[in-house]
Tab-separated table of C-alpha atoms in Angstrom:
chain	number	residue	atom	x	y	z
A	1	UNK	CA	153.769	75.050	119.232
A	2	UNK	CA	153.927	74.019	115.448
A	3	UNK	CA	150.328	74.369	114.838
A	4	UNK	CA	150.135	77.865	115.808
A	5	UNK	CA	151.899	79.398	113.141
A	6	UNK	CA	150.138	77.560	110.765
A	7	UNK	CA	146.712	78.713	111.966
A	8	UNK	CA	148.005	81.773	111.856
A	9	UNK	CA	148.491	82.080	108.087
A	10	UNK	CA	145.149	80.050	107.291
A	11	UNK	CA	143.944	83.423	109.399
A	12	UNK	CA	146.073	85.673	106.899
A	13	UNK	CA	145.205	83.723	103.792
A	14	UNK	CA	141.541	83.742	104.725
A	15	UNK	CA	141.871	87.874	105.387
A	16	UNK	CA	143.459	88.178	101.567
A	17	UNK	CA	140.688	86.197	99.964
A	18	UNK	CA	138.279	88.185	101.632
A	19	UNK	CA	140.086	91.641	100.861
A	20	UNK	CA	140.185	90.397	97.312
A	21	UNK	CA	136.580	89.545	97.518
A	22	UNK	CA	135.767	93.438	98.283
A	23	UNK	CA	137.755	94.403	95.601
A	24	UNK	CA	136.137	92.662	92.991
A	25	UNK	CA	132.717	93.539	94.685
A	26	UNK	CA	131.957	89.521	94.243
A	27	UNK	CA	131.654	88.946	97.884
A	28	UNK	CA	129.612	85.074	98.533
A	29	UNK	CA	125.748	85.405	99.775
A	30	UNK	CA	126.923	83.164	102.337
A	31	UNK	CA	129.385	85.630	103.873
A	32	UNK	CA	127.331	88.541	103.589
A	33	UNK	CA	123.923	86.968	104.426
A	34	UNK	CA	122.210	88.425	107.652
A	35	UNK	CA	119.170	88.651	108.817
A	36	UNK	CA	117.399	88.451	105.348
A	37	UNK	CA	118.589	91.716	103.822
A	38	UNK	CA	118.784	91.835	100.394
A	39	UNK	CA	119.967	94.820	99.652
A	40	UNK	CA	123.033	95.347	97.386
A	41	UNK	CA	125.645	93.884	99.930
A	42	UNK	CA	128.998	93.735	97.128
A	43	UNK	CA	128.189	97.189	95.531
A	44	UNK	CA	127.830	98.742	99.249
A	45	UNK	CA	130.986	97.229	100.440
A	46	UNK	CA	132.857	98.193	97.047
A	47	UNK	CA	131.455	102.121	97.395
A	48	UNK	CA	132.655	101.674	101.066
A	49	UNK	CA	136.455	100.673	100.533
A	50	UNK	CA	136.384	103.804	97.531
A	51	UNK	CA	134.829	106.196	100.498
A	52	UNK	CA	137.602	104.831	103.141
A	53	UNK	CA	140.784	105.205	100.289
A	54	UNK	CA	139.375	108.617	99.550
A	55	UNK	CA	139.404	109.624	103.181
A	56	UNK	CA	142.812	108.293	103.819
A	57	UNK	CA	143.788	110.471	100.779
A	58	UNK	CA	143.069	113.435	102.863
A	59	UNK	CA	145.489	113.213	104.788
A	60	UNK	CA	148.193	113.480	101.953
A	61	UNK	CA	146.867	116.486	100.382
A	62	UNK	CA	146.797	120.352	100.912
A	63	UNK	CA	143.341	121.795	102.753
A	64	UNK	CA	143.218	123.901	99.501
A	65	UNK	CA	145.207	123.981	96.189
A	66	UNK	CA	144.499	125.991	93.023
A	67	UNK	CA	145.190	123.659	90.524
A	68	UNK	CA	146.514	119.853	92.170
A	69	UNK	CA	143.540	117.745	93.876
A	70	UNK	CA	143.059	119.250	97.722
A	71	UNK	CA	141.293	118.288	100.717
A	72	UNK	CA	137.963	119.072	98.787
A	73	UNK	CA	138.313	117.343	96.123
A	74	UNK	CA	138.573	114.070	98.066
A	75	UNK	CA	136.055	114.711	100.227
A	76	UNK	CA	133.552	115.048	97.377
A	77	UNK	CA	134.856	112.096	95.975
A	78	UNK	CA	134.605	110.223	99.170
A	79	UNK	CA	131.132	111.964	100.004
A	80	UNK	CA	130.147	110.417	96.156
A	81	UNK	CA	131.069	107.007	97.428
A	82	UNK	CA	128.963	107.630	100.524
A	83	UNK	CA	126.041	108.579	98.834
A	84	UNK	CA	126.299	105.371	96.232
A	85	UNK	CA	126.765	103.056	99.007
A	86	UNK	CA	123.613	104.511	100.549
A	87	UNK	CA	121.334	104.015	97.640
A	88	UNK	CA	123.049	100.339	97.600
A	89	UNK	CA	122.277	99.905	101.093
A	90	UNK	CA	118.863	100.332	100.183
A	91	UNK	CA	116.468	97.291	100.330
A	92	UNK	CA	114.997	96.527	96.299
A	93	UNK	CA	111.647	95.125	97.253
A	94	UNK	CA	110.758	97.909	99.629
A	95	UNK	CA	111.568	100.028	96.817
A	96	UNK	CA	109.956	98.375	94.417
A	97	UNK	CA	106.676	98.303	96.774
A	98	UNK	CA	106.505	102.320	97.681
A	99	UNK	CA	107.338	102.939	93.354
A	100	UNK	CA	104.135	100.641	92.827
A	101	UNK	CA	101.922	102.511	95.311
A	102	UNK	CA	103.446	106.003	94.025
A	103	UNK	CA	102.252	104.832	90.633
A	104	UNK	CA	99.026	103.326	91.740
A	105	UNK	CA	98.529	107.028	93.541
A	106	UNK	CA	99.313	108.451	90.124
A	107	UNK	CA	96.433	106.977	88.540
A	108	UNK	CA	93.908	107.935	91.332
A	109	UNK	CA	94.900	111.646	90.513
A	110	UNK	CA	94.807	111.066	86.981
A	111	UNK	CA	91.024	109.303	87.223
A	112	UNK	CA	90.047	112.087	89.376
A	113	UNK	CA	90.985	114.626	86.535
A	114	UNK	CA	89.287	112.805	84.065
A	115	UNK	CA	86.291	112.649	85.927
A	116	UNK	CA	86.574	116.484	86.269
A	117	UNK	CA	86.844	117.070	82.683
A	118	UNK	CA	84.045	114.740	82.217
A	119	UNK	CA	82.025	116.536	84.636
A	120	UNK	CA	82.526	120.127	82.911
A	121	UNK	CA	81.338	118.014	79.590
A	122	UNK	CA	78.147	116.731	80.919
A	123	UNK	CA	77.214	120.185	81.899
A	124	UNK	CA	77.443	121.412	78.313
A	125	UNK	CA	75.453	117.751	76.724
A	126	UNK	CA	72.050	117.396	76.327
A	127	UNK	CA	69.945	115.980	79.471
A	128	UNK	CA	68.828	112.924	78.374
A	129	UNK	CA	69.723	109.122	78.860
A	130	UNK	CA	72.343	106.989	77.391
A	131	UNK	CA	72.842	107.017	73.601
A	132	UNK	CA	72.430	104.039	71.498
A	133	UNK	CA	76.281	104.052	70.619
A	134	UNK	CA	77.831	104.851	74.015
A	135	UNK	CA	75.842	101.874	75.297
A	136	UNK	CA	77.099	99.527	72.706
A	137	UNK	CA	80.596	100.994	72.803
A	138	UNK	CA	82.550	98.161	74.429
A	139	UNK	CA	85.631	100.419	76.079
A	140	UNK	CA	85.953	102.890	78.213
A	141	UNK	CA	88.511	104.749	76.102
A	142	UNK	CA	85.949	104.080	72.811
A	143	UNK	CA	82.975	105.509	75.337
A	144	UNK	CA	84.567	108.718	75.551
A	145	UNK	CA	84.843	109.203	71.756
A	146	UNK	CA	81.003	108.263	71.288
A	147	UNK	CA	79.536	110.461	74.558
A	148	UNK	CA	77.332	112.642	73.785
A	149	UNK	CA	74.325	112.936	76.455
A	150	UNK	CA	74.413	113.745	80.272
A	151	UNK	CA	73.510	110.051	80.421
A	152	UNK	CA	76.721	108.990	78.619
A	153	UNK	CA	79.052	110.890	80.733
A	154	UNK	CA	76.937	109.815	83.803
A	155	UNK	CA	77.614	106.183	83.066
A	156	UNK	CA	81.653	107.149	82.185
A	157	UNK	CA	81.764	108.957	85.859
A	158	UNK	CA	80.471	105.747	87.500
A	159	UNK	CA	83.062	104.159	85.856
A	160	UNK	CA	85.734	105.867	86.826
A	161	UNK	CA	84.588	105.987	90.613
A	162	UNK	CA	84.402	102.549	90.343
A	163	UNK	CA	88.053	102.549	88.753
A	164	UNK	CA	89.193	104.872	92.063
A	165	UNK	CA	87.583	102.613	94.349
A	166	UNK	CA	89.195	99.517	92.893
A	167	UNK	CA	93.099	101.763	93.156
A	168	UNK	CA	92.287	102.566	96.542
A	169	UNK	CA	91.641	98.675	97.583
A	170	UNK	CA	95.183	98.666	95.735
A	171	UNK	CA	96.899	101.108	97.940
A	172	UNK	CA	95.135	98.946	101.481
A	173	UNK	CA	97.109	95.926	99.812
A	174	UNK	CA	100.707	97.626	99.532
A	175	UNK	CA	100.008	99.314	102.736
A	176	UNK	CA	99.907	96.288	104.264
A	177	UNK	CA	102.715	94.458	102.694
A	178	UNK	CA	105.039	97.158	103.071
A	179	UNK	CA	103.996	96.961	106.746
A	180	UNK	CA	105.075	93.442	107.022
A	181	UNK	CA	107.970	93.278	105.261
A	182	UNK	CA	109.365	96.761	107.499
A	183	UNK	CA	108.456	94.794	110.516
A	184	UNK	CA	111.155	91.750	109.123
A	185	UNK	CA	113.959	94.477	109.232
A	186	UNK	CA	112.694	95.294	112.801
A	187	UNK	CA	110.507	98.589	111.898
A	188	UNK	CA	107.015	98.639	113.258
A	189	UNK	CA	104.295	100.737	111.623
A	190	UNK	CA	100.792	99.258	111.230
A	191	UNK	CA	99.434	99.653	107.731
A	192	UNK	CA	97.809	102.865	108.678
A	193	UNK	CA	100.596	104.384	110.054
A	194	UNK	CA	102.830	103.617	106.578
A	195	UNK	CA	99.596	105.173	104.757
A	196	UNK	CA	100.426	108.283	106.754
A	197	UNK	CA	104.353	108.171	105.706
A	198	UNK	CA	103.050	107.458	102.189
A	199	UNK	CA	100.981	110.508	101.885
A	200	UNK	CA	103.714	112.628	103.368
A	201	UNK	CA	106.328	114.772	101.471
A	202	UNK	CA	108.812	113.646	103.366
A	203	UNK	CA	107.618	110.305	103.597
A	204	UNK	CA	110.120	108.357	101.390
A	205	UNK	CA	113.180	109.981	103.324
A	206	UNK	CA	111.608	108.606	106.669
A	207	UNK	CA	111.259	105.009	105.573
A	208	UNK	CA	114.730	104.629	103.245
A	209	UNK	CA	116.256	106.201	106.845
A	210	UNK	CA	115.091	103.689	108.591
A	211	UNK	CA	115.286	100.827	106.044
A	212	UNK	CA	119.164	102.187	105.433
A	213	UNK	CA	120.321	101.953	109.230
A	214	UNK	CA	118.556	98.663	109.599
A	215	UNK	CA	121.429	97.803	106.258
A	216	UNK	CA	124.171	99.677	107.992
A	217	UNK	CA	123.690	97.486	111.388
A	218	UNK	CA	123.652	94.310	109.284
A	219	UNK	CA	127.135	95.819	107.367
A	220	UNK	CA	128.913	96.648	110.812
A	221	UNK	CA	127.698	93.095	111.932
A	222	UNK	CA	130.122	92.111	108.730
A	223	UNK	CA	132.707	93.959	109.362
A	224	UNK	CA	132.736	92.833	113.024
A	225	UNK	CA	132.974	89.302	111.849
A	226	UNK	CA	135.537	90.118	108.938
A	227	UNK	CA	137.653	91.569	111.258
A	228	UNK	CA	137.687	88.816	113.968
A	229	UNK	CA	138.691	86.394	111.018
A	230	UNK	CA	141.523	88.882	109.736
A	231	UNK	CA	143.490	87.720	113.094
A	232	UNK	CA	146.163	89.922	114.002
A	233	UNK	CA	146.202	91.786	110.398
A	234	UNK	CA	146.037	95.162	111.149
A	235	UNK	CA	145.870	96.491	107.709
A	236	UNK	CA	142.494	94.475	106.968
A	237	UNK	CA	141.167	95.755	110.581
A	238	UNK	CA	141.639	99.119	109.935
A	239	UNK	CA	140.431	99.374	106.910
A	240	UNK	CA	137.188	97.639	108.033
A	241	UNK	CA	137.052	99.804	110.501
A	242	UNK	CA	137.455	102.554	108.155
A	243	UNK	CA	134.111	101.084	106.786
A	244	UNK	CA	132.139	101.939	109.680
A	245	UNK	CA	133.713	105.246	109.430
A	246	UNK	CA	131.653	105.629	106.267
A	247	UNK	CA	128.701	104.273	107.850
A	248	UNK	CA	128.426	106.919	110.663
A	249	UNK	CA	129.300	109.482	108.379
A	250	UNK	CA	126.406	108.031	106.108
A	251	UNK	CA	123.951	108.250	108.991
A	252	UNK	CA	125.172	112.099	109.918
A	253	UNK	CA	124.489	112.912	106.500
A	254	UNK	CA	121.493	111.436	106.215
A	255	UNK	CA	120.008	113.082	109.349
A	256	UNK	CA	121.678	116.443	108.047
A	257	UNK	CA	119.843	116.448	104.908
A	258	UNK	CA	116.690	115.501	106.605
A	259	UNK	CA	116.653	118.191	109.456
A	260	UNK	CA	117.602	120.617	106.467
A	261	UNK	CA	114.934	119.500	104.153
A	262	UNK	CA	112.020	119.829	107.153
A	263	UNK	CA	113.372	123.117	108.319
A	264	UNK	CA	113.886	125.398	105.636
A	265	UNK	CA	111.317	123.677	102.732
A	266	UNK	CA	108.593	121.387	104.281
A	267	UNK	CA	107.491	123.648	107.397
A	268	UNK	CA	107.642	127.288	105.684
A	269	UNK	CA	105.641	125.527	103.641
A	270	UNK	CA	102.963	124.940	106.083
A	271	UNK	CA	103.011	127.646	107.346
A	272	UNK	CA	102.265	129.452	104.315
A	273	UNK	CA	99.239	126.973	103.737
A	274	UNK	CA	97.721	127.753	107.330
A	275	UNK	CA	98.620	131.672	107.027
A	276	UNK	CA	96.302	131.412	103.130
A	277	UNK	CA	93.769	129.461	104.697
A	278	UNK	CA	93.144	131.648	107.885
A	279	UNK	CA	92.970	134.669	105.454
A	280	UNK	CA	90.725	132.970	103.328
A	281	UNK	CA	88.115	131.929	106.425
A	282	UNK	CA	88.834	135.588	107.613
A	283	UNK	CA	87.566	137.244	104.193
A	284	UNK	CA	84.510	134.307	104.007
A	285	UNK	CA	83.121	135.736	107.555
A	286	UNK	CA	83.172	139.187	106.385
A	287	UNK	CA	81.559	138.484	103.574
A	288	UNK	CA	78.587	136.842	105.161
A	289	UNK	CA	78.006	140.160	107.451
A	290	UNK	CA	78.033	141.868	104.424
A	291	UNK	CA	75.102	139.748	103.490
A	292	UNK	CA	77.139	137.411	101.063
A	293	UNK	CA	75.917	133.708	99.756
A	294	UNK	CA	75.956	132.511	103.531
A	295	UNK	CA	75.609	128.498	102.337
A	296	UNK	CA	78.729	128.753	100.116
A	297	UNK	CA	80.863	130.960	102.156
A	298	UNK	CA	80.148	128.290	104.877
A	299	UNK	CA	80.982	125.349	103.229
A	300	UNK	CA	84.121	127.463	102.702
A	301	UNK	CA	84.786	127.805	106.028
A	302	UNK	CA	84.297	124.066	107.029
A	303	UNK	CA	86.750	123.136	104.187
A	304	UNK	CA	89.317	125.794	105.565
A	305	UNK	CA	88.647	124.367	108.745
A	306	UNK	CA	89.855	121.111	107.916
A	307	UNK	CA	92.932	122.225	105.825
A	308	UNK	CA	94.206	123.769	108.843
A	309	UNK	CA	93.119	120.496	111.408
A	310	UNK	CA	95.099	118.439	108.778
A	311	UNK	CA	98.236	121.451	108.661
A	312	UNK	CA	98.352	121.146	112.248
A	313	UNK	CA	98.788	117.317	112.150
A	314	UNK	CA	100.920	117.340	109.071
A	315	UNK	CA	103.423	119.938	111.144
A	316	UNK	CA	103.143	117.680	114.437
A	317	UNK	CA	104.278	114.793	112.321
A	318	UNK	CA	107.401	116.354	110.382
A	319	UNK	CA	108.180	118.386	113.284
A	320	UNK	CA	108.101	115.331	115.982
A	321	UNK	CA	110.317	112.871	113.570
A	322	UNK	CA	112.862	116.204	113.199
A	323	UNK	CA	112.958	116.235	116.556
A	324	UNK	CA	114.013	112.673	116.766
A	325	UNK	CA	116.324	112.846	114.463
A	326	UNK	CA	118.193	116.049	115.889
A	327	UNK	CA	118.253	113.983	119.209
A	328	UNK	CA	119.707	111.010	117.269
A	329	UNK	CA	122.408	113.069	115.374
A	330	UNK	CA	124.029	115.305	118.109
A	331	UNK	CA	124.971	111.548	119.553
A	332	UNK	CA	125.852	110.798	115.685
A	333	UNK	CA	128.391	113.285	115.530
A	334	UNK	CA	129.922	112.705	118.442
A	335	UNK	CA	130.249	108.986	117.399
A	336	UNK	CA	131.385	110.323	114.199
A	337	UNK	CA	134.235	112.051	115.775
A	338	UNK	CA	135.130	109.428	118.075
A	339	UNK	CA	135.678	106.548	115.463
A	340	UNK	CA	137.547	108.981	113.015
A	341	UNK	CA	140.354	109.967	115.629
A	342	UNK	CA	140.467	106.082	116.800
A	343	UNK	CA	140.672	105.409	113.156
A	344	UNK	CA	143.615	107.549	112.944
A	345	UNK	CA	145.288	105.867	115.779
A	346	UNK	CA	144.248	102.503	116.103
A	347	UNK	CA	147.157	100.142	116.786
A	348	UNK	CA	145.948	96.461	117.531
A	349	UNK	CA	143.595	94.515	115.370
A	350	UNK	CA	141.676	93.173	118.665
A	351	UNK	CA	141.075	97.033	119.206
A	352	UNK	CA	139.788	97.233	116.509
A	353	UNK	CA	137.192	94.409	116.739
A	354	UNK	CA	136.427	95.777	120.013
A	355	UNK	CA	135.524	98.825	118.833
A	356	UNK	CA	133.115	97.462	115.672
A	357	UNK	CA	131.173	95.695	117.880
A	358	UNK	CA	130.720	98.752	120.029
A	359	UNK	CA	129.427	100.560	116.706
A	360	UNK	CA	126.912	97.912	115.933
A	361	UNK	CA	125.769	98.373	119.374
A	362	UNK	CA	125.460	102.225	118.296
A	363	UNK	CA	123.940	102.125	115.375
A	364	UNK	CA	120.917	100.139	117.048
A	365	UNK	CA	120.883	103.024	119.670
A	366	UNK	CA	120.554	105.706	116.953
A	367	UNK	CA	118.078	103.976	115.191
A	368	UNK	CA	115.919	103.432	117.887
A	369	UNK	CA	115.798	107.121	119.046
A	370	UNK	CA	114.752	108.431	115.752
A	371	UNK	CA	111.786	105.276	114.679
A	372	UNK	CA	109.336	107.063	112.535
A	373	UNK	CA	106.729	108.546	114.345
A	374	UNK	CA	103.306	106.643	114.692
A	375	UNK	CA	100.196	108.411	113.753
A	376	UNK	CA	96.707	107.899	111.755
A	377	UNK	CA	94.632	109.866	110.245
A	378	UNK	CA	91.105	110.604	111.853
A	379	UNK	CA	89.158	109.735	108.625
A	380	UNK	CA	89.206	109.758	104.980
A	381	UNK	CA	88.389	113.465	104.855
A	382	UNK	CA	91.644	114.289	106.918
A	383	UNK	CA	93.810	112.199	104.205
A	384	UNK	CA	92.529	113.674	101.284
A	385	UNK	CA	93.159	116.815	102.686
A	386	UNK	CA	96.927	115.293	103.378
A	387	UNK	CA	97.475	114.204	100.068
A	388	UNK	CA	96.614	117.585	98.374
A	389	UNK	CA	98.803	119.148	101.185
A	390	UNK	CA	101.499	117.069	99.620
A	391	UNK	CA	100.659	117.376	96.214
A	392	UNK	CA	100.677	121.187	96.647
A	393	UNK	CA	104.295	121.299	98.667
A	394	UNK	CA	105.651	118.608	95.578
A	395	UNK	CA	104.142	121.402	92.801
A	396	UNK	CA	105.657	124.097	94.947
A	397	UNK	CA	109.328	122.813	94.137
């Protein structure tokens, strides 16, 4: 019988150190590691124990109060912390990856202006070949200075086509190695299917979703294992488990925002793209009974055409990963509401482990009925289209 007690306050010494770890936010690699995620594991877990004092502080304060902190203020506070430990729970290279391509994408629309401008200069330049100086210029940059001939700004377009061509190869590479390092954290899109998320407005909310519950199921994985090794200390249960509180509110949030966002910006959006583009094709048909330029009207037509083949699929996308996501958070909120009132009444520390394993269990549920929808473009056409859909929608803001 002497050994027991001892064991039992190696278990409460070992639950101290690691409360005092969270505290300081210096928590060891070695207790946090799992699964190779490298997002920020000490600042989550420090945002985390703010968001769970915060909420406790609720409970202690008036629903409203005209001058003294209420109910509100602490859950802003504690909706802060939330939002802190999301952006922590965020994987760095994944981040870093999609920031390249978006700046990669940036030049491609900045070379395509250029070559624009370029083209509205050769029109005005004299129609011969290549001067002397351009073709001795060394630079790019220097060439534009010296052009002066159709032949000079003929050789600077080529050169920035090439330029395009050489981004675009760019894009194919990050494609691809964002595709392989999702599938590591158990998301599988095929390097055309994270072109598609790329080019889409919403794009970067879909993928940090899923990259963020993929960090929230390695957190409650933690926890679980943080409160096994607290023993019978209820205090360091519960306030793990006030942890995954956080998390689930995270994820409602999350899907909130998202639903919002598609809903009332994103869609109307569309739709006022497809209702200007069927007006458009209507006006170019009535022109050409009226004996208008039949060849350009066309060509009008075809393009309108294709802007509303590419609306359609852009709306079948956002619209399809909405509806996931509203599946996945009417079971979120109920979750939500179930772990707060156990959180409230939770008596045994075993409970309590009991129940974090239950929410890691959960969390892969949810995360699995809202996986980002898989779908490719038909052709290069139908993705430029895309992108200007999404440039227009970002300009639109």
């Amino acid at each position: 019988m002497p050994p027991a007690p001892r064991l039992a306050l190696c278990v409460s010494v070992r639950a101290a150190v690691i409360a005092l770890c969270l505290s300081a936010s210096t928590l060891s690699p070695a207790v946090l590691a799992a699964d190779g995620m490298d997002f920020d594991q000490p600042e989550a877990f420090a945002t985390l124990k703010k968001a769970v004092s915060y909420f406790d502080e609720m409970e202690t304060l008036p629903e409203e109060a005209w001058i003294s902190r209420d109910q509100t203020s602490a859950r802003d506070d504690m909706d802060d912390m939330i939002k802190q430990a999301m952006e922590a729970l965020d994987v760095p290279e994944l981040t870093q990856l999609r920031t390249t391509y978006r700046k990669v994408e940036d030049k491609i629309s900045d070379t395509r202006q250029q070559i624009s401008e370029l083209k509205e200069k050769r029109i005005l330049a004299p129609d011969t070949d290549v001067s002397t100086l351009t073709r001795f210029t060394p630079t790019e940059t220097l060439r534009e200075f010296t052009a002066s001939t159709r032949g000079d700004y003929d050789l600077l377009i080529k050169a920035h086509e090439t330029n395009i061509e050489a981004y675009q190869g760019e894009l194919t590479t990050l494609e691809g190695q964002l595709a392989a390092r999702l599938k590591e954290i158990d998301i599988t899109l095929t390097p055309d299917q994270v072109q598609v998320w790329l080019s889409s407005v919403v794009g970067d909310d879909v993928l940090d979703m899923s990259v963020v519950f993929a960090s929230i199921k390695s957190v409650a994985q933690q926890l679980a294992e943080l409160t096994r090794d607290s023993g019978e200390n209820l205090e360091y249960a519960r306030r793990y488990y006030g942890m995954v509180v956080m998390l689930h509110r995270m994820i409602v949030t999350m899907q909130e925002d998202f639903i919002t966002r598609v809903n009332d910006e994103v869609l109307p959006k569309l739709k006022g793209f497809a209702t200007e583009a069927e007006a458009t094709t209507r006006d170019a048909r009535s022109l050409i009974k009226q004996g208008g330029q039949r060849e350009s009207l066309e060509n009008n037509i075809r393009a309108n055409a294709l802007t509303l083949k590419t609306i359609t699929l852009y709306r079948t996308l956002v619209s399809e990963q909405r509806d996931r996501v509203k599946q996945s958070l009417s079971q979120s909120q109920r979750e939500l509401a179930v772990a707060t009132n156990t959180y409230r009444t939770v008596k045994l520390s075993a409970h309590v482990a009991d129940l974090i394993r239950q929410g890691v269990k959960t969390f892969d549920t949810l995360a699995e009925l809202q996986v980002p929808v898989a779908i490719s473009f038909q052709n290069s056409a139908m993705r430029e289209e895309f992108r200007k859909l999404t440039e227009r929608m970002q300009q639109a803001k």
